[in-house]
mmCIF file of C-alpha atoms and ligand atoms in Angstrom:
data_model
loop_
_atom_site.group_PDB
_atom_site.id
_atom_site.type_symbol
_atom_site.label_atom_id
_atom_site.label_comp_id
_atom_site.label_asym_id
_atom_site.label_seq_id
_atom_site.Cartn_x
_atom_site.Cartn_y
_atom_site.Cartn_z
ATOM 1 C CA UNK A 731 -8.457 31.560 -4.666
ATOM 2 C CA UNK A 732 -7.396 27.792 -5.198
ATOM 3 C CA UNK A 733 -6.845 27.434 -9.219
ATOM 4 C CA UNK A 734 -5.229 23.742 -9.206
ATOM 5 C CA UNK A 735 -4.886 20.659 -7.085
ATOM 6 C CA UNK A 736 -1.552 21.863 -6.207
ATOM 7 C CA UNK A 737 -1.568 25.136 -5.666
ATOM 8 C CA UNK A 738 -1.875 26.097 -1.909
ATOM 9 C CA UNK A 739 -2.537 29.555 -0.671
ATOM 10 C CA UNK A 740 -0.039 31.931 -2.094
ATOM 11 C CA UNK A 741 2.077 29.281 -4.296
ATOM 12 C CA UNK A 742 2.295 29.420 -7.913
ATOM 13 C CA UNK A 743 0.980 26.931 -10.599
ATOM 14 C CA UNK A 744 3.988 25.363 -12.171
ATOM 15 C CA UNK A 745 4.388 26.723 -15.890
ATOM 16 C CA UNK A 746 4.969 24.050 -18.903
ATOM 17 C CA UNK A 747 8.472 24.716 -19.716
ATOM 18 C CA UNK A 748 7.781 23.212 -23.077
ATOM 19 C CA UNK A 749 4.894 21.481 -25.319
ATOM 20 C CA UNK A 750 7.104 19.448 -27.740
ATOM 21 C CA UNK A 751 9.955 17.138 -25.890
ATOM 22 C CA UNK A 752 13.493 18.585 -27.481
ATOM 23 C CA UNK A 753 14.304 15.478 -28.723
ATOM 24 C CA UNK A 754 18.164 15.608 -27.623
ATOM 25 C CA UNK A 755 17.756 17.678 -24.786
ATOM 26 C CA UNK A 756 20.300 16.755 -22.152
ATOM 27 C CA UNK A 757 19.904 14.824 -18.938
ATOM 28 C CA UNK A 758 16.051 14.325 -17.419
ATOM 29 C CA UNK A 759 13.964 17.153 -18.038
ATOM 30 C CA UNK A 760 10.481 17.390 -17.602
ATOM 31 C CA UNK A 761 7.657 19.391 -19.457
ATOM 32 C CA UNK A 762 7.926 21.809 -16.518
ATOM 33 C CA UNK A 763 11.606 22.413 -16.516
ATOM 34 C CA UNK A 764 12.128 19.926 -13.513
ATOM 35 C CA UNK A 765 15.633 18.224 -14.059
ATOM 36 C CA UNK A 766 15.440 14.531 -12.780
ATOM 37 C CA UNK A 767 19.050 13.075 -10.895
ATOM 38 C CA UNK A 768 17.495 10.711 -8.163
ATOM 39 C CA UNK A 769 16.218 7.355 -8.533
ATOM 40 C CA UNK A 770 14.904 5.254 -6.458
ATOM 41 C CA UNK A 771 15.008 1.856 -6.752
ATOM 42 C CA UNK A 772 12.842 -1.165 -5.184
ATOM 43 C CA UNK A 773 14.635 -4.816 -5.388
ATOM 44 C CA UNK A 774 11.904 -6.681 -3.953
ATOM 45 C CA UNK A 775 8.176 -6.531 -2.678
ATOM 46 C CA UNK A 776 8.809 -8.507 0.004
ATOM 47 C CA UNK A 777 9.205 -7.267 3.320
ATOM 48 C CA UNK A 778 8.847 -8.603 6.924
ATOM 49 C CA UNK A 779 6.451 -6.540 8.580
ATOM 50 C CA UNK A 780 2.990 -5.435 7.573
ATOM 51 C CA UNK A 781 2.700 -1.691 8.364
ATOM 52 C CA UNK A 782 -0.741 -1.024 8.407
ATOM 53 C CA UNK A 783 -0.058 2.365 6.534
ATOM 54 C CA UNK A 784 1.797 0.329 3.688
ATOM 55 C CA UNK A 785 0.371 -2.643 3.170
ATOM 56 C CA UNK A 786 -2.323 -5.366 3.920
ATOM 57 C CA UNK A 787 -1.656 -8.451 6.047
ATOM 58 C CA UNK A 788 -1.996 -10.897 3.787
ATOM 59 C CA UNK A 789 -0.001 -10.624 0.597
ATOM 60 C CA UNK A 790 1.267 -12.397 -2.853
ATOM 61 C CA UNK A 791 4.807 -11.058 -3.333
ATOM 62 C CA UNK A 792 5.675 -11.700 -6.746
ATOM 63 C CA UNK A 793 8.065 -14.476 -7.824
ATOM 64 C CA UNK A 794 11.394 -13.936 -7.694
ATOM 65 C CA UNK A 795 11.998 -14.607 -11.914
ATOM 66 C CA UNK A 796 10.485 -11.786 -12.448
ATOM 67 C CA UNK A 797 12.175 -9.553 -10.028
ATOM 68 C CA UNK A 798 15.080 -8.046 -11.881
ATOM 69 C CA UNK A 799 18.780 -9.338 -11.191
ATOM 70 C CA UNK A 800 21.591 -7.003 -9.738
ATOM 71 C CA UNK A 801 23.239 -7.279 -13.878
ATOM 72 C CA UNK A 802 20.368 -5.920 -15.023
ATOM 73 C CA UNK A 803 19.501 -3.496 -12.019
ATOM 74 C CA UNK A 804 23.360 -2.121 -12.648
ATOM 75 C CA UNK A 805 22.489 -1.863 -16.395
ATOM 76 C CA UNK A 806 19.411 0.508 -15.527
ATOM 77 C CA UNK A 807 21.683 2.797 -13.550
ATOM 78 C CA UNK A 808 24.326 3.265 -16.001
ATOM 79 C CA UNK A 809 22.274 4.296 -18.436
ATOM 80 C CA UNK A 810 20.173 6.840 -16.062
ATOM 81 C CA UNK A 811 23.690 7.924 -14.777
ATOM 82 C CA UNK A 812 24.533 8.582 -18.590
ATOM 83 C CA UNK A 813 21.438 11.131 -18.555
ATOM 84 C CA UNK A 814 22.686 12.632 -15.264
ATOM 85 C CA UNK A 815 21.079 10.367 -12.286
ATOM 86 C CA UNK A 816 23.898 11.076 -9.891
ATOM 87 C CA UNK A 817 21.483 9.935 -6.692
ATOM 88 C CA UNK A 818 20.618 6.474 -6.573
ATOM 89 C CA UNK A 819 18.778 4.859 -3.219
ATOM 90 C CA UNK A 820 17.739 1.095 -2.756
ATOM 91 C CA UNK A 821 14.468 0.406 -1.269
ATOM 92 C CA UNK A 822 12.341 -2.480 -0.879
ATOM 93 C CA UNK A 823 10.002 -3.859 0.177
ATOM 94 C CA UNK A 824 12.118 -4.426 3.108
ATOM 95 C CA UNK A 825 15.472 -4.335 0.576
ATOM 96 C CA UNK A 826 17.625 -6.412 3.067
ATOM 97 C CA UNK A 827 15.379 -9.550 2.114
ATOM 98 C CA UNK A 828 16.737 -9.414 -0.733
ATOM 99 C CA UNK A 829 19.853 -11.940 -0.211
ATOM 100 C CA UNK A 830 23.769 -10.757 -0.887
ATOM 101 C CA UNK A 831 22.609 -7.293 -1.433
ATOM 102 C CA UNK A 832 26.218 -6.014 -0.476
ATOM 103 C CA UNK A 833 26.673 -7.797 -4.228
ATOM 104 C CA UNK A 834 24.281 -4.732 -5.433
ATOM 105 C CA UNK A 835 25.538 -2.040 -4.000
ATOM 106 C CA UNK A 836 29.241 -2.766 -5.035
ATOM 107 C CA UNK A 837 28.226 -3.182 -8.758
ATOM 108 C CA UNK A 838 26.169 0.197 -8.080
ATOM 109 C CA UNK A 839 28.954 2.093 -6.462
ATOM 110 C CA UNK A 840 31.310 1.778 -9.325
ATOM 111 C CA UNK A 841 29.350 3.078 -11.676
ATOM 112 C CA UNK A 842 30.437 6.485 -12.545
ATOM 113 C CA UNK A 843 28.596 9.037 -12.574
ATOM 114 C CA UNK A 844 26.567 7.831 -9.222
ATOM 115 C CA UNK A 845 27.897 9.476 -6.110
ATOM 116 C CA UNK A 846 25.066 9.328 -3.723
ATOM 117 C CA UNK A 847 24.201 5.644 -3.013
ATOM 118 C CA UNK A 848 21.854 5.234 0.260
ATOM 119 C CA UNK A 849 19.514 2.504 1.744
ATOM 120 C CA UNK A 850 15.819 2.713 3.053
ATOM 121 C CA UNK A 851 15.464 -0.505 5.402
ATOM 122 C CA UNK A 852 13.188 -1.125 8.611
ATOM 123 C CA UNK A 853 16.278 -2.174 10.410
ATOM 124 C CA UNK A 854 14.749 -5.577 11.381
ATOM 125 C CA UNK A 855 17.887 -7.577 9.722
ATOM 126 C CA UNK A 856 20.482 -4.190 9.897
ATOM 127 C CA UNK A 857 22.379 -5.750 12.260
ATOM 128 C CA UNK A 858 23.814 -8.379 10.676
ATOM 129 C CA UNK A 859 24.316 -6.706 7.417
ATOM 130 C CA UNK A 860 25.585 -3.239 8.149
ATOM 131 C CA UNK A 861 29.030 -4.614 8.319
ATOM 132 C CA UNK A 862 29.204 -5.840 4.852
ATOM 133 C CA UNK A 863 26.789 -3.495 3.368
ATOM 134 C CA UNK A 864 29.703 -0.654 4.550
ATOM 135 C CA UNK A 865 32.570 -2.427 3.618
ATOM 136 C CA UNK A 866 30.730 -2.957 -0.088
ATOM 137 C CA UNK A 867 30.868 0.987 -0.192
ATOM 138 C CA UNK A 868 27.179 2.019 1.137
ATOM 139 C CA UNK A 869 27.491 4.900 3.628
ATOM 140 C CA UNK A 870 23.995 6.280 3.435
ATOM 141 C CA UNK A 871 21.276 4.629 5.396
ATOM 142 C CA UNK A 872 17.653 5.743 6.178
ATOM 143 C CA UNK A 873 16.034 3.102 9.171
ATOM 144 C CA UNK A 874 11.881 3.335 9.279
ATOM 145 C CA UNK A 875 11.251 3.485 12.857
ATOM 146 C CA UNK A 876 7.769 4.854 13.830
ATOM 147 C CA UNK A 877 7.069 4.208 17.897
ATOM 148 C CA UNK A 878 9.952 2.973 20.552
ATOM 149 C CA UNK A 879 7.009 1.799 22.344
ATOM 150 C CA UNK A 880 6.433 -2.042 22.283
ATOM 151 C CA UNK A 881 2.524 -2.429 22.341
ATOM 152 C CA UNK A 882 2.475 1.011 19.480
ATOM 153 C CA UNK A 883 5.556 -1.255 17.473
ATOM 154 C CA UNK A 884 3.456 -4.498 17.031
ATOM 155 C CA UNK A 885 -0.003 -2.309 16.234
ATOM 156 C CA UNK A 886 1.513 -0.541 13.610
ATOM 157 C CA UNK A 887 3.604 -3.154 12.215
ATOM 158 C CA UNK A 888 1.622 -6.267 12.964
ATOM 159 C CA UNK A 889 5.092 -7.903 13.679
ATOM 160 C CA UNK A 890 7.061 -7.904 16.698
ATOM 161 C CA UNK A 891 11.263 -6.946 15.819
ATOM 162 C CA UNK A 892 11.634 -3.514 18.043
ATOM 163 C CA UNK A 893 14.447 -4.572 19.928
ATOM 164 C CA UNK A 894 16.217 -5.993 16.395
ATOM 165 C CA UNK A 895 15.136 -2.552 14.809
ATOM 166 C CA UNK A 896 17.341 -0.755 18.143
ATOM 167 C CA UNK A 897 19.971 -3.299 17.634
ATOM 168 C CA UNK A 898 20.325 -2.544 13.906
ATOM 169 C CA UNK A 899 20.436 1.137 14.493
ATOM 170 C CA UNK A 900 23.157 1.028 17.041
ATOM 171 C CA UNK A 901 25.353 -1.702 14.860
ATOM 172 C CA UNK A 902 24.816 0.575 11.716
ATOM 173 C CA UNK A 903 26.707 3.292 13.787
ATOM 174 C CA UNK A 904 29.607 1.325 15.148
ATOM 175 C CA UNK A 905 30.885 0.119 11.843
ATOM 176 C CA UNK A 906 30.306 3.985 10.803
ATOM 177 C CA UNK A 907 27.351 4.691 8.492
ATOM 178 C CA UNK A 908 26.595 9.027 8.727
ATOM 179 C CA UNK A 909 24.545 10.243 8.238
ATOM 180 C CA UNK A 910 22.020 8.021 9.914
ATOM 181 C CA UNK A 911 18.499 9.164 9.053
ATOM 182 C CA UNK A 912 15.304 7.875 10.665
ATOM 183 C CA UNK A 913 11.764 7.991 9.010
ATOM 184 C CA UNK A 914 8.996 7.912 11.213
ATOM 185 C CA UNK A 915 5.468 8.066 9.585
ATOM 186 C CA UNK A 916 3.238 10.242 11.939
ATOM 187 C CA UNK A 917 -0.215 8.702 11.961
ATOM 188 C CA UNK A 918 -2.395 10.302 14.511
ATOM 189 C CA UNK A 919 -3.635 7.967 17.611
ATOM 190 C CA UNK A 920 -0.010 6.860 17.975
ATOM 191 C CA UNK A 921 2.757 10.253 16.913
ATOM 192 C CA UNK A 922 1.151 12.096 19.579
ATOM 193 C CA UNK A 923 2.790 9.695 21.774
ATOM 194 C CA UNK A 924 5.622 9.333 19.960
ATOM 195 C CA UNK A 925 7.325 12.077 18.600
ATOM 196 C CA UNK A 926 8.736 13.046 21.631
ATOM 197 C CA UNK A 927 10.221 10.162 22.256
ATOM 198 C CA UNK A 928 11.280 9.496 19.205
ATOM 199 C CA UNK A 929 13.309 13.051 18.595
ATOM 200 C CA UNK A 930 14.571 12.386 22.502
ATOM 201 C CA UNK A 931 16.098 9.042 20.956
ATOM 202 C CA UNK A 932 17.389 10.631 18.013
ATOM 203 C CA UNK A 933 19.583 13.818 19.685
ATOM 204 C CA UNK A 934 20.723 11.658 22.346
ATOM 205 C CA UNK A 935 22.269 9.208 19.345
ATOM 206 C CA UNK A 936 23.275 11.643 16.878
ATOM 207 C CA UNK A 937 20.362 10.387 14.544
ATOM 208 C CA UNK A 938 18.265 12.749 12.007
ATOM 209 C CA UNK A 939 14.820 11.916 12.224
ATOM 210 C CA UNK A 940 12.900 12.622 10.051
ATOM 211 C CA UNK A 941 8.849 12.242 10.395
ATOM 212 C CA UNK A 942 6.590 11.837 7.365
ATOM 213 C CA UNK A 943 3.375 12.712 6.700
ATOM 214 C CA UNK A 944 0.573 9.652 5.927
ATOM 215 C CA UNK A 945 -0.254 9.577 2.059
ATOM 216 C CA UNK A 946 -2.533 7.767 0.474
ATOM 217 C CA UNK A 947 -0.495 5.177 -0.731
ATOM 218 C CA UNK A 948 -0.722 2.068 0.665
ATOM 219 C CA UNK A 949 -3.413 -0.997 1.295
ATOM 220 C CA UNK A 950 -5.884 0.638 3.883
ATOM 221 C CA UNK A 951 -8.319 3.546 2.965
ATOM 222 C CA UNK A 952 -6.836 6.464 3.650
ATOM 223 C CA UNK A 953 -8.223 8.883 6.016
ATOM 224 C CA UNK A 954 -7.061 12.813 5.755
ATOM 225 C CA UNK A 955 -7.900 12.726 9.747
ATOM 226 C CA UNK A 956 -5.183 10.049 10.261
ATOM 227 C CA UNK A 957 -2.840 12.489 9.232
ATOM 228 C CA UNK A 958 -0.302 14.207 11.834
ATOM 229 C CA UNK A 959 0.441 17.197 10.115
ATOM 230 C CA UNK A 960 3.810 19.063 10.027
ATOM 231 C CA UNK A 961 2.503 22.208 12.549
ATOM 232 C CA UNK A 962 1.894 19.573 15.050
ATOM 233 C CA UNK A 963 4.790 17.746 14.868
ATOM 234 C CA UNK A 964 6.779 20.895 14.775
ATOM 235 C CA UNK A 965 4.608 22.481 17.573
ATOM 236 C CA UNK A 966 5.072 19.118 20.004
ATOM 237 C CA UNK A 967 8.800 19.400 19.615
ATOM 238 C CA UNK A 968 9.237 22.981 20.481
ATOM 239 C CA UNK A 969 6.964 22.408 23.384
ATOM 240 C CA UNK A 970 8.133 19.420 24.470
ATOM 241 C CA UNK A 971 12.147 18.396 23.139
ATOM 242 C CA UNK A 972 13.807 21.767 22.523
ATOM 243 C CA UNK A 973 12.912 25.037 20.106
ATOM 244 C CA UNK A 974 13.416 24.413 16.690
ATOM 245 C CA UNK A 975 14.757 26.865 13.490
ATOM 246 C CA UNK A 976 14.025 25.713 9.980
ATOM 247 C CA UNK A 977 17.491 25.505 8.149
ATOM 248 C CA UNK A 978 18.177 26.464 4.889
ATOM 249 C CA UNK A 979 16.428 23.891 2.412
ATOM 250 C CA UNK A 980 17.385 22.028 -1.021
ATOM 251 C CA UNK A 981 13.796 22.321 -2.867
ATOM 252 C CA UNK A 982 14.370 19.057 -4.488
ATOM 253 C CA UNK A 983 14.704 17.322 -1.216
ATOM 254 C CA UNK A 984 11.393 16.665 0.810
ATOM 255 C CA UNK A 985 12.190 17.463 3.997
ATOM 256 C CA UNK A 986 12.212 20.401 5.395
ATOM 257 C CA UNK A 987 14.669 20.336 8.164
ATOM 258 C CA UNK A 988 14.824 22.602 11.516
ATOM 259 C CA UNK A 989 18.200 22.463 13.664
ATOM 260 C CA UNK A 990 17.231 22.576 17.688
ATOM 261 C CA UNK A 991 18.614 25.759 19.211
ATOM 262 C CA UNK A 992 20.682 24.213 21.718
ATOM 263 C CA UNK A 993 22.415 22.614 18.753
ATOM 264 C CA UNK A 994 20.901 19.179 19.365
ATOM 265 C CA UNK A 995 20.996 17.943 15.882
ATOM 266 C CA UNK A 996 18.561 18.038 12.955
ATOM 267 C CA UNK A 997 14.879 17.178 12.619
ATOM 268 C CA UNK A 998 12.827 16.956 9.657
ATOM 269 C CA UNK A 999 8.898 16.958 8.380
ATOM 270 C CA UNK A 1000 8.020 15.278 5.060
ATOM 271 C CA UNK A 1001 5.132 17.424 4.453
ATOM 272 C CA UNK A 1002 3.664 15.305 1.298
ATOM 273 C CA UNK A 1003 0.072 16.240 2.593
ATOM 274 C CA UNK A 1004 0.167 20.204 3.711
ATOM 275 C CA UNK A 1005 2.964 21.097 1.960
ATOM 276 C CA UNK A 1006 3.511 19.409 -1.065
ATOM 277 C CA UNK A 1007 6.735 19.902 -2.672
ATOM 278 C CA UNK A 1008 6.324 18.468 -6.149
ATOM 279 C CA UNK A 1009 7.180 21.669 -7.870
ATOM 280 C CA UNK A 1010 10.868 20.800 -7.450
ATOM 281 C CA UNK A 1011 10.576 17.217 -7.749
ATOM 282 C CA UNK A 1012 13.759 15.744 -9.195
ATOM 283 C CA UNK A 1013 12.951 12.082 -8.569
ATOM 284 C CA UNK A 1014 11.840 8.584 -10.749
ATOM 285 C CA UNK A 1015 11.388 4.949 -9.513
ATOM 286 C CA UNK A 1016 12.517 1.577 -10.501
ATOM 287 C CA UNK A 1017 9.928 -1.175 -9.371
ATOM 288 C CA UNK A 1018 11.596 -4.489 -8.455
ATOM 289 C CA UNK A 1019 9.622 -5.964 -11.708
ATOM 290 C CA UNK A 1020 11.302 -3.822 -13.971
ATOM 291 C CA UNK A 1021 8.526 -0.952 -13.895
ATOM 292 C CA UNK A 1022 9.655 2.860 -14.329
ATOM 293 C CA UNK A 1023 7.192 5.100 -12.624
ATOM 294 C CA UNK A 1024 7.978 8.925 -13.069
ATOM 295 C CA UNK A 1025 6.393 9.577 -9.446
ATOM 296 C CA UNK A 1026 5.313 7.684 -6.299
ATOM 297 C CA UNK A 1027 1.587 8.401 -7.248
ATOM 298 C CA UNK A 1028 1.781 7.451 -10.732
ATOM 299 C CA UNK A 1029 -0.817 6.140 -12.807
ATOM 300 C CA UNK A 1030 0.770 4.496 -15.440
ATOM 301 C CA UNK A 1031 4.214 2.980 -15.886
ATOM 302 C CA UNK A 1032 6.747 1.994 -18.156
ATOM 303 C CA UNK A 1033 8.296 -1.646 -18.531
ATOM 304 C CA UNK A 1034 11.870 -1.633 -19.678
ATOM 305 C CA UNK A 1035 12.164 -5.263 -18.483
ATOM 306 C CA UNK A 1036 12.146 -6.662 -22.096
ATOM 307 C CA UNK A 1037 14.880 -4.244 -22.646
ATOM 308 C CA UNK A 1038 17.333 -5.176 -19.986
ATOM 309 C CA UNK A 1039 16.511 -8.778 -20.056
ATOM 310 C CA UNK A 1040 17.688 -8.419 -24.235
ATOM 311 C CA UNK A 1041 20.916 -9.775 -25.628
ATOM 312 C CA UNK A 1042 22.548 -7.547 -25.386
ATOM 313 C CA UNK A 1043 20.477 -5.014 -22.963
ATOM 314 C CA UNK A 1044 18.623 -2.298 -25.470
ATOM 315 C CA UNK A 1045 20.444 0.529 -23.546
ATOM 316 C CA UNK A 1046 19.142 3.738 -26.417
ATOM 317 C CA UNK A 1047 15.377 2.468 -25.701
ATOM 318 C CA UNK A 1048 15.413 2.386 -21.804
ATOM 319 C CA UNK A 1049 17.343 5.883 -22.335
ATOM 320 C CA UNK A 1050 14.430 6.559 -24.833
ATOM 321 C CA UNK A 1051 12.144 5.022 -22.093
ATOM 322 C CA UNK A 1052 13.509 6.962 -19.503
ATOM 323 C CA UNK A 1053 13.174 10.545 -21.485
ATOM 324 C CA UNK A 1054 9.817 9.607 -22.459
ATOM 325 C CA UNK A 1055 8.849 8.649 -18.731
ATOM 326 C CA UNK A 1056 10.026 11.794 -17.626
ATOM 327 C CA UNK A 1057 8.544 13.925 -20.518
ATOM 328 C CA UNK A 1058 5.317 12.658 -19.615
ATOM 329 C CA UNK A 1059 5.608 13.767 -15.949
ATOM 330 C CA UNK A 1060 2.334 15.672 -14.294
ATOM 331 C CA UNK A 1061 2.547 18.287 -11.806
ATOM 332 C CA UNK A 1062 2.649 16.397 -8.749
ATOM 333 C CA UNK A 1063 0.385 13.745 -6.954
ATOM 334 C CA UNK A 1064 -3.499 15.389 -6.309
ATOM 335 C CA UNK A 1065 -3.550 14.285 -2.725
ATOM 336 C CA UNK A 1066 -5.507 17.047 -2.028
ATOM 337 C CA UNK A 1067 -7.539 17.204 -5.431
ATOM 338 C CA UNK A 1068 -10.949 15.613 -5.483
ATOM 339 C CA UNK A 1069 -9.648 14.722 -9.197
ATOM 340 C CA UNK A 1070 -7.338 12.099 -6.945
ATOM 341 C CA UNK A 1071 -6.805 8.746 -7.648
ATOM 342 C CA UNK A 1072 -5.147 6.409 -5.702
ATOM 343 C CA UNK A 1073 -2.164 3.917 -7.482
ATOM 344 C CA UNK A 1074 -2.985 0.381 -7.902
ATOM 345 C CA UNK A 1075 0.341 -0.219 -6.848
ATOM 346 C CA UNK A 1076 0.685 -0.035 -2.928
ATOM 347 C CA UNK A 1077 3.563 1.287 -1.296
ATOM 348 C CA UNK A 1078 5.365 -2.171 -0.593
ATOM 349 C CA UNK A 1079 5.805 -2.753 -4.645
ATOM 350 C CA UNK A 1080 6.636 1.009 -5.287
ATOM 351 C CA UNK A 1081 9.324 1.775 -2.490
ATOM 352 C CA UNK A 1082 10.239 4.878 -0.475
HETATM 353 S S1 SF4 B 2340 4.377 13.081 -5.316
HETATM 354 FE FE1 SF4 B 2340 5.387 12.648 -7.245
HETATM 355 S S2 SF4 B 2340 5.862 14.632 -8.133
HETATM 356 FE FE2 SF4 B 2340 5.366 14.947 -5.998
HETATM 357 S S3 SF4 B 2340 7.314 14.943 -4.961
HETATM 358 FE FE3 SF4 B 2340 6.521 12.855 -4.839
HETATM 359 S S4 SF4 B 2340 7.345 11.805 -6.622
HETATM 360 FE FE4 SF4 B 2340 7.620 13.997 -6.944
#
């Protein structure tokens, strides 16, 4: 019997850990006991390719005033790091539009406290900012990469750039980023072509890939029969690359990842749609406008613009902000709830 949105056969509903938020309690800790350490964070809505899945061809990206600067970006994180955000990774948009973002990341990786810094980019300009994006102190870097097929490239992403996306990959690895992660969403029509190849690519460069389920969360109307779930994935791979194991799994990361037999590496499934993993969700979201949302299919948000853009920043109310954001937190998105509503927001203004 299915009680709640969330609960699939044989899981448990998620018990409020607490009614009343402790006022001093410390770190990130939600109503449910969930302890939040991970932000992500988008620095712009701008990106240069239109993913069908993401976002709609034509767009109005929002002005860059009110985008928020690296000072005040850097202010956000050391106050989250002060309430235990140890994991911090930059997103976009397509992040490297965003110019002299090595500038970022070095005010990000001295911040103490904040030992995890990574990158989600669609590799189109990786090439000629991996150098300087390492030497600034990044070392994590996760390249979207759906198809290697030319024809699949330009339908999903309405842009040409597959070669540059290739390019960027292999530069990444020269000047030494590892891990190198690669996110692949798995829309059906085109993974069933594609996974294959894809996780052929990946062991024969030393790559994790990682494939993603489609969520309702960008422009288009999202169809549940678009989806290309994790069974099939995971079935086309032992048929068809090499026999898979799962491997043991952090529950607060989404992947579940499965090592090939013949010790070919690590592949992953981001099972948002059949296997949701919101139960140990440990992650928020800074929008590029200054917006905190406490999950990607939030309803509501927070602005702490005002607060950084203060002289000086009003660092106790976006730590106030942030506890209250996190409070606040539901049980997880209701993908598969007819109670489900989609965010305003698409994906291109939230981030990864
Ligand atoms: S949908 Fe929301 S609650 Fe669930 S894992 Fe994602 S961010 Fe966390």
């Amino acid at each position: 019997m299915i009680r709640h949105p969330l609960q699939l056969a044989g899981e448990t509903v998620l018990p409020r850990a607490a009614t009343r938020r402790p006022t001093e309690a410390p770190g990130l800790v939600d109503s449910f006991g969930r302890r939040h350490n991970n932000l992500r964070i988008s620095v712009t809505d701008r990106c240069n390719l239109r993913c069908t899945y993401c976002m709609p061809e034509e767009v109005t990206f929002r002005d860059k005033r009110e985008l928020l600067s690296f000072e005040e970006i850097a202010t956000f994180v050391e106050v989250a790091a002060s309430l235990g955000v140890n994991k911090v990774r930059l997103t976009g948009g397509e992040p490297l539009m965003r110019k002299e973002l090595h500038k970022l990341v070095r005010l990000l990786v001295a911040i103490a406290g904040i030992d995890d810094l990574g990158l989600t980019t669609n590799g189109l300009l990786l090439a000629d900012h991996a150098a300087e994006l390492f030497d600034a102190g990044l070392r994590r870097l996760n390249v979207s990469l759906d198809t290697l097929n030319p024809d699949r490239f330009r339908a999903l992403t309405r842009r040409e750039g597959l070669d540059r996306v290739l390019a960027g990959l292999a530069e990444a690895k020269r000047v030494g980023f590892a891990p190198i992660k690669v996110n692949a969403v798995a829309l059906r029509g085109f993974a069933e072509h594609d996974v294959v190849p894809l996780a052929q690519y990946c062991r024969a460069h030393g790559f994790e890939l990682r494939f993603i389920e489609y969520m309702p969360i960008g422009a288009d109307s999202w169809e549940r029969d678009k989806v290309f779930f994790a069974h099939e994935i995971l079935d086309l791979i032992n048929r068809e690359v090499a026999t898979v194991v799962p491997v043991p799994h952090d529950p607060s990361a989404p992947a579940q990842d499965y090592a090939y037999t013949d010790g070919g590496g690590i592949v992953g499934v981001i099972a948002s749609v059949s296997r949701p993993f919101c139960h140990h969700c440990n992650r928020l979201r800074l929008t590029a406008d200054g917006k905190l949302r406490n999950c990607l299919f939030a309803l509501e948000e927070t602005d702490v613009k005002a607060y950084l853009r203060a002289t000086p920043p009003q660092r106790s109310a976006i730590a106030t902000a942030l506890r209250e954001s996190v409070w606040a937190k539901w049980e997880g998105h209701e993908i598969n709830a007819a109670t489900f509503i989609k965010p305003q927001r698409t994906m291109h203004a939230i981030g990864g």
